[in-house]
Structures are given as structure tokens and as C-alpha cells.
């Protein structure tokens, strides 16, 4: 390499200074003098904190020019270490041994180029050239080719490209957190930040609810609203009231207060919880939420000990636990009448498409065994959930399956404009009592419609039929709708084909991503009022307008499942597994959720799958363990540092056994005066979930460009405020990130590139709507996996190991042609097979010695009796079990067409002009931060 500054324009791809006026929208970096990469990279620490070891070698990137002439000629001396490369302690850090746990690789890693090496040329591949960022002009990309990750880079390129391995690594952060925080997690301390969602931990409830139920973006809330406003850090909660518990965690205890019902604050109606303060010898209690005092009912009185604690504190769940349940009295029921047990109705499309693709036969063959897994209440030996069946094409068919009948009876409602239930009873039955009639019906349905030629289907009328059946039975319940095509039959809810993929990623995309008719929104509201949830299973070969029909699932707390180009032999097992999970999981019916907060803060905006008729009550026809609702919190007033901030989530619901209950979760957050304390106690996982849901909503109100620019500007503001107010002074060329937000640039880039917010040209309108709908209800763990997929190496797994292999970073640099890798994000799953894999491995897993002979159309691995085959299948099964949906396994051979799709999931790499690499985006964000600071 040449010694001293290079002369003239950069060598390499002929980019040079831009010719003529800048092209493309203005959101990229400036189109003039080059903004080079950050001069250094350190995980900053608030002033006064013990400064820990930095992520990776702390010197970070070798430094390029920041405000140099257009050609990128560097300033500074040609020899000696670059400015941003401090040897020893980084700028602003005390010399001497670092304090705190190490983050990143041990000492001894190369610290950038040797003294005297030239600076990287700023316009080379991997740096942020003109027009890069979202919507900028495409640049040549010097990234690795698939399967060649192990090859050493060329010297010239190595000097130009920022080293991605020196940037904050999600794999390292996740592994460090697992080592430091895996195991028991006690919830006694106010404002304690929980472990990451990727860490296995066991919660011990000591008066504050588990982070599985409620997570906050900030655990030290600034007392002054201006402090939070300056930082732009969102204050929000992600609430999953029925989240799955980990092995070793206790089920929520149930309290019964008898006819009197639960004890509540007279003023704000908050429920009794461990945060309440008993005074006056135990005769009154002061509410932690509104500061009002309430007399303790005589039946609830207990003496206080010398610490002011009630003598029966540990005998009553509501006095010692953060989460518990209470049996509800009549006044908590509709019309003061206790509810009936809920019901499941299966609505099957029996049109020509549904019969031809095998759906009707597959459903009728397997649903009977799935019904054996209906949810039942703890302690009960059988489920009290009743079931019924409706079929439809251009008309709707009801079935009488009463146990006293020798044969089931079909009743047809031909007038789909005026839907009614043509039978008084027999529509909903207990599976045990009417087993023979149900079996007989399921045997007959495929034959009844085998010769149908109906292609036009209704959908709205079928859902209305299910709703009317539940109303007639006076119970809440769930409709499982299996549908195949755009509803174009002349009936309520009829839609027209308005698909136009060219509009995606333009300012006009909201015209095809918002509902084309208000019918399904109104139907959803009627369903919520009756406690009727709708899950849609779609088996379509063409456009079905998920943006419109999906509204009925979104408003009722339901879910949409999608099987495009459904073939029974390919997708059948995935559909049946999804259906089995959906039918068997515990569900809360006819639910109402209210979030109460202590004085000074209040919930303002809600994001998720729900309906709200007023400003406080979130109504959900059903709620399961996978659903999560995000809540934005705003200030009403300043907070007091000593007092803290408190949240109570109350959910009133009906169990699958028909009992009305209250489920309560209580969260206690710390308050702080210093901005640095807030930055030290943030939860990035929760922040990403909230920002994603907010972004999806804004997409339907603004254009995609404004949404993306807004996200980048908010992130830049968060990091600039930290740099300005909390970090030690250092060179403006260094990018300084708060420890708990060091992955913010990576996750934000992944969010902006995701199918929900962007989507490539191969994405259909329905794919895009499906991604947006799915994201709206995802919990925190699911969004982390969705935005940063898990990449697991399989070719070198230990067959005797129990744990999953350690994941790799999502970049082509880590994918070698002699390797096999599993990649999944909770919705898609790929197995990539290199062309140079060891023949023994291929023979033992795929029964073929060379990759070229493997049948990549298969969606299941062969069940071979070899240790490595069993281990690989076990890894696939465990990954599937961790996720909410059953993911289809797609085999991808190196060099095949599907490899282009696989590459889209390597989210650290660049894929086209609207999808910058991690390096590029970090440079872009750093420039935005410097603009704010200057």
C-alpha cells in the first residue's frame, strides 16, 4: 500500500464526485463533500460511572476524513496512528485497568491498521458514499459473496472498508447477557431492568410482576418531562397479560373475596396490590396510584406489625405478589349474569378452489384428533368448550349435530343478505357427548361438495353466520375461518380486485394497504361486542386483499395465517400444526383491559390487535399467550424522585371453563433526576417492539419515506442527547453509544428494511399487509427474532450437546461454502447448503453424498437413523417449538434461485438502494448525530 495520503480520486470502483446536481430524495447524506466513516467507536458511559471494557477493540474504526475535499484526500499526518485510534485508554477514559465486566473479545485482537498505514479511502465499498441511506442512489458494494466468507479480503479492500467485526455485535451482547443474567430473576427491587428476552431466566415474583407480562422501555423515569422530551426516548409499555411461563415459574394464584368482591381504592378504583400502604393501625390504606385513602372493609381487616406490614401479608397473593387473579362477582359480568362456557365454530370454504387443493379433505380428516386438545381449565378432566361447523361458498350451510340425532342435518341459508341461524339448538355441542354425530358429519362433508363448480365465494356473510350462532347460544367464542379467494360473490363484504404492486414503497401505497371498505371494520366491532374472536386461515393463489379482510381479525384480537399456493402434500403438515396450536392454547374470552398509572403519568396511545369504544378500555374478543399490546405513556406533571412511578394492568375476562376473572399485573419503576440514570436503565428490546408498531400505524397515515426519516431522526436525537449530556468529552469523529442502546442502529436498520415497513420488489401486496398485521400483535421476543434472524451453523454441531449451537451474525461473511446453516425469524425458516459440504455430513442428513443431488423441494428432513440426522432434526424441532407459528422449512442450495431470497435475511448486508448495510447505516446515523450536535 502507498505510504502517505493517496493523491487524486479514490482507486477502485469509478464513483468519484457526483456529476451534476444530486439525484434522489434528500434523506440520504449530503451530496457534496464526503462525510466519511466515524473516526472512532466507543460505547460511551455516563460521566461518573465506572467505565467498563468496551465492545470489541475500543478504538473502533480506522478514521477517515470527516469534512474533506470531494476526492476524499485525508487530512493529518501520513504516518502514525490515525486520530481516532487511541492506543491505551480511549479518549475521556482514565488510564489503568478497565472496570466492570468485559464486553466483546479479549485483548490481543488487531487494533485496526498498523501505525503508518494510510486511512481507508472514504468513497470505497462499505463506506457511506453520496446518496447512501434510505432512498439514495445505489452504490457498488464490496461485500463478500455467499459461501466465500472464510476467504481473506484483499489488502486494498481491507483498508477501505470499515470492519463490521469491530461494531457492536448482537450475538456478543446476547451471549454476554446470558452469562451474566441467566438463572433466577427476583422482582423485589423497584426499577430493575430485566434480562434480555433472548436470555433464559426464571422469575421469582416478590411484589412486582414478571417482565414476561409487562416490560417498559425505561426503568428509571425522568422526574422532569423536559428531560425525556430532549432525549426522544419513547416511554412505553409492552403488555402480554397471558404470556407463557418458563419451566420452574409458578402459575398465578387465584384469590376469592366472596360476594364482596376485590378490595379497591374508592377514588381511582385501582385494585389492592403489594404497593398499597396501610395506615391508622391497618384500618385504612393509602393508594399508591392516586394518593387517596380508603377504609379497609371489616372482613378484610388485619393488624400491622412493627414495620407497618399486615400480619397476613404472605397468606394473601394480592399483598405479596406482583401478578395474581381474582374471582369476579356478578357486577363484573354483562347484564350481571355469569357467562356460559365459550364455543369454537369452524367455518370451512367448500368452493371449487378449496376442494381442488385438498383443503376440505385434509381438514375433515384431521380436525377430529385436534378437537381432543381443546383447552380446559386447570383441575378439570375435560374441556367445557363446545364446537360447531358451518360450510359456505356462495350460500351458507349450518349443521345440526345434536347427540340425539342418528345423522347430522344440513340447513341452508340461501339469502346471504339477511343472515340468521335456522336452528334453535344442535349447532354447538360438546365433542364428547356428540362424538358419533361429529364423526359422521366430517366423513360426509368431502363427498357432499366433491363435484362443486362454485368459484365465487362470500366471506362477510359466513362470519355474520358464526357471530349470530354465538349470539343465539349466549356465549363468547372463536371463529376459525378457512378461506381461499377474494370474496366477489354478491353479498355483504363483497370486494373488488384493486391490487397494484407498483404502488408499494411509494407515497401512494397507503391506497392499497388501507381497507377498501368499512364493512369488515364494522363487522369486527359487532364481533367484539358479542365476545366473538375471528382467526383467518387463508389458502389463496391470487390476491385476497388481506388489508381489508384482515381487519376483522385485527379488531377482535385474532390472527391471520397465510398459505399461498397451498398444496396438501407441501403445506398440509404446517397448516395442521398451526391449527392444533391455535385450538389447544389457553385463551381468555370477552376481555377488557385497563391500564392505571400513578399521578403525573397516563397511558395515551395503544398499539396492537384490539378495539376501543372509549379512551380507557381496550376490548378484546379473545386474548392468547402470543398477543402483546404496546401502550405509550405521557406526562401530566413532574414526578417526585423518592416516590417512583407505578402501573397496574387489570384484565377482566372469561376463562375457557366459563368463569369470570380479573388478572392483575403491577409494575414499579424508579424515577431519576439525571439523564444518565435513564440511559443506564433502558430496555432496547421493548423499544424496538414499540417503534415497530408505531411505524406500522404511521405508514397508513403518512408515506413510507416520512416514516423512515422520522425513525432515523428520532434515533439520532436519542444518541445525540446522550453524547451531549452524558458522555465524556471526546473527538467528534467518535460515535459514542449508551451501553444498553449500542444495538439501536442495527435494530433500527433491520426494522426499516423489514417486510412490514419496506419489502422488496418480489413482495406482493398481500405479503406486505400480512407482515404489517403480524407485527401489530407480536410480543417483544418475536420482534427481536423477526428483525434480526437467528443464523445457526449445523455442519459442525456436537451430536451429544443439548443446547442449540451458538448463533452467527447475519452476514454473508459468516456463510462458508463448506457449511450448512439454519436461518429463521419466527415466520420463515431456511436451510442453506453450501456446494463444498463434507460428503459424510450430506449422506448422514440428506442421504445424498453431494449437494447437487439433494431434493430441495422437500419441506421436511429425512428421518435417518444417524446421530447427526437426529441432532439436526432436533434443532429444527426446538426452533419451531420456540416460535408462535409453525415455520415451513425451505432448503436452499448455494447458487440456486432461492439464494436471492435467503440473502434478504442476512440483514447486516446491503441489498439494493433501499436496503443499506449495517456499516452504511451506522455512518449515515453518525452523520445525522453530528448534524444535530453542530
Short mmCIF file of N, CA and C in Angstrom, two decimals, residues 22-27 135-137:
data_model
loop_
_atom_site.label_atom_id
_atom_site.label_comp_id
_atom_site.label_asym_id
_atom_site.label_seq_id
_atom_site.Cartn_x
_atom_site.Cartn_y
_atom_site.Cartn_z
N UNK A 22 -27.36 16.74 -7.33
CA UNK A 22 -27.61 15.46 -6.66
C UNK A 22 -28.91 14.83 -7.12
N UNK A 23 -28.89 13.49 -7.25
CA UNK A 23 -30.09 12.77 -7.66
C UNK A 23 -30.73 12.15 -6.43
N UNK A 24 -32.01 11.86 -6.54
CA UNK A 24 -32.68 11.10 -5.49
C UNK A 24 -33.16 12.00 -4.38
N UNK A 25 -34.01 11.44 -3.52
CA UNK A 25 -34.60 12.21 -2.43
C UNK A 25 -33.55 12.64 -1.43
N UNK A 26 -33.87 13.68 -0.66
CA UNK A 26 -32.85 14.28 0.19
C UNK A 26 -32.55 13.53 1.46
N UNK A 27 -33.19 12.33 1.70
CA UNK A 27 -32.97 11.82 3.04
C UNK A 27 -31.61 11.17 3.22
N UNK A 135 -33.36 5.41 0.32
CA UNK A 135 -33.82 6.13 -0.85
C UNK A 135 -32.68 6.73 -1.65
N UNK A 136 -31.42 6.49 -1.29
CA UNK A 136 -30.30 7.06 -2.03
C UNK A 136 -30.02 6.27 -3.30
N UNK A 137 -29.10 6.78 -4.12
CA UNK A 137 -28.74 6.08 -5.35
C UNK A 137 -27.90 4.88 -5.00
#
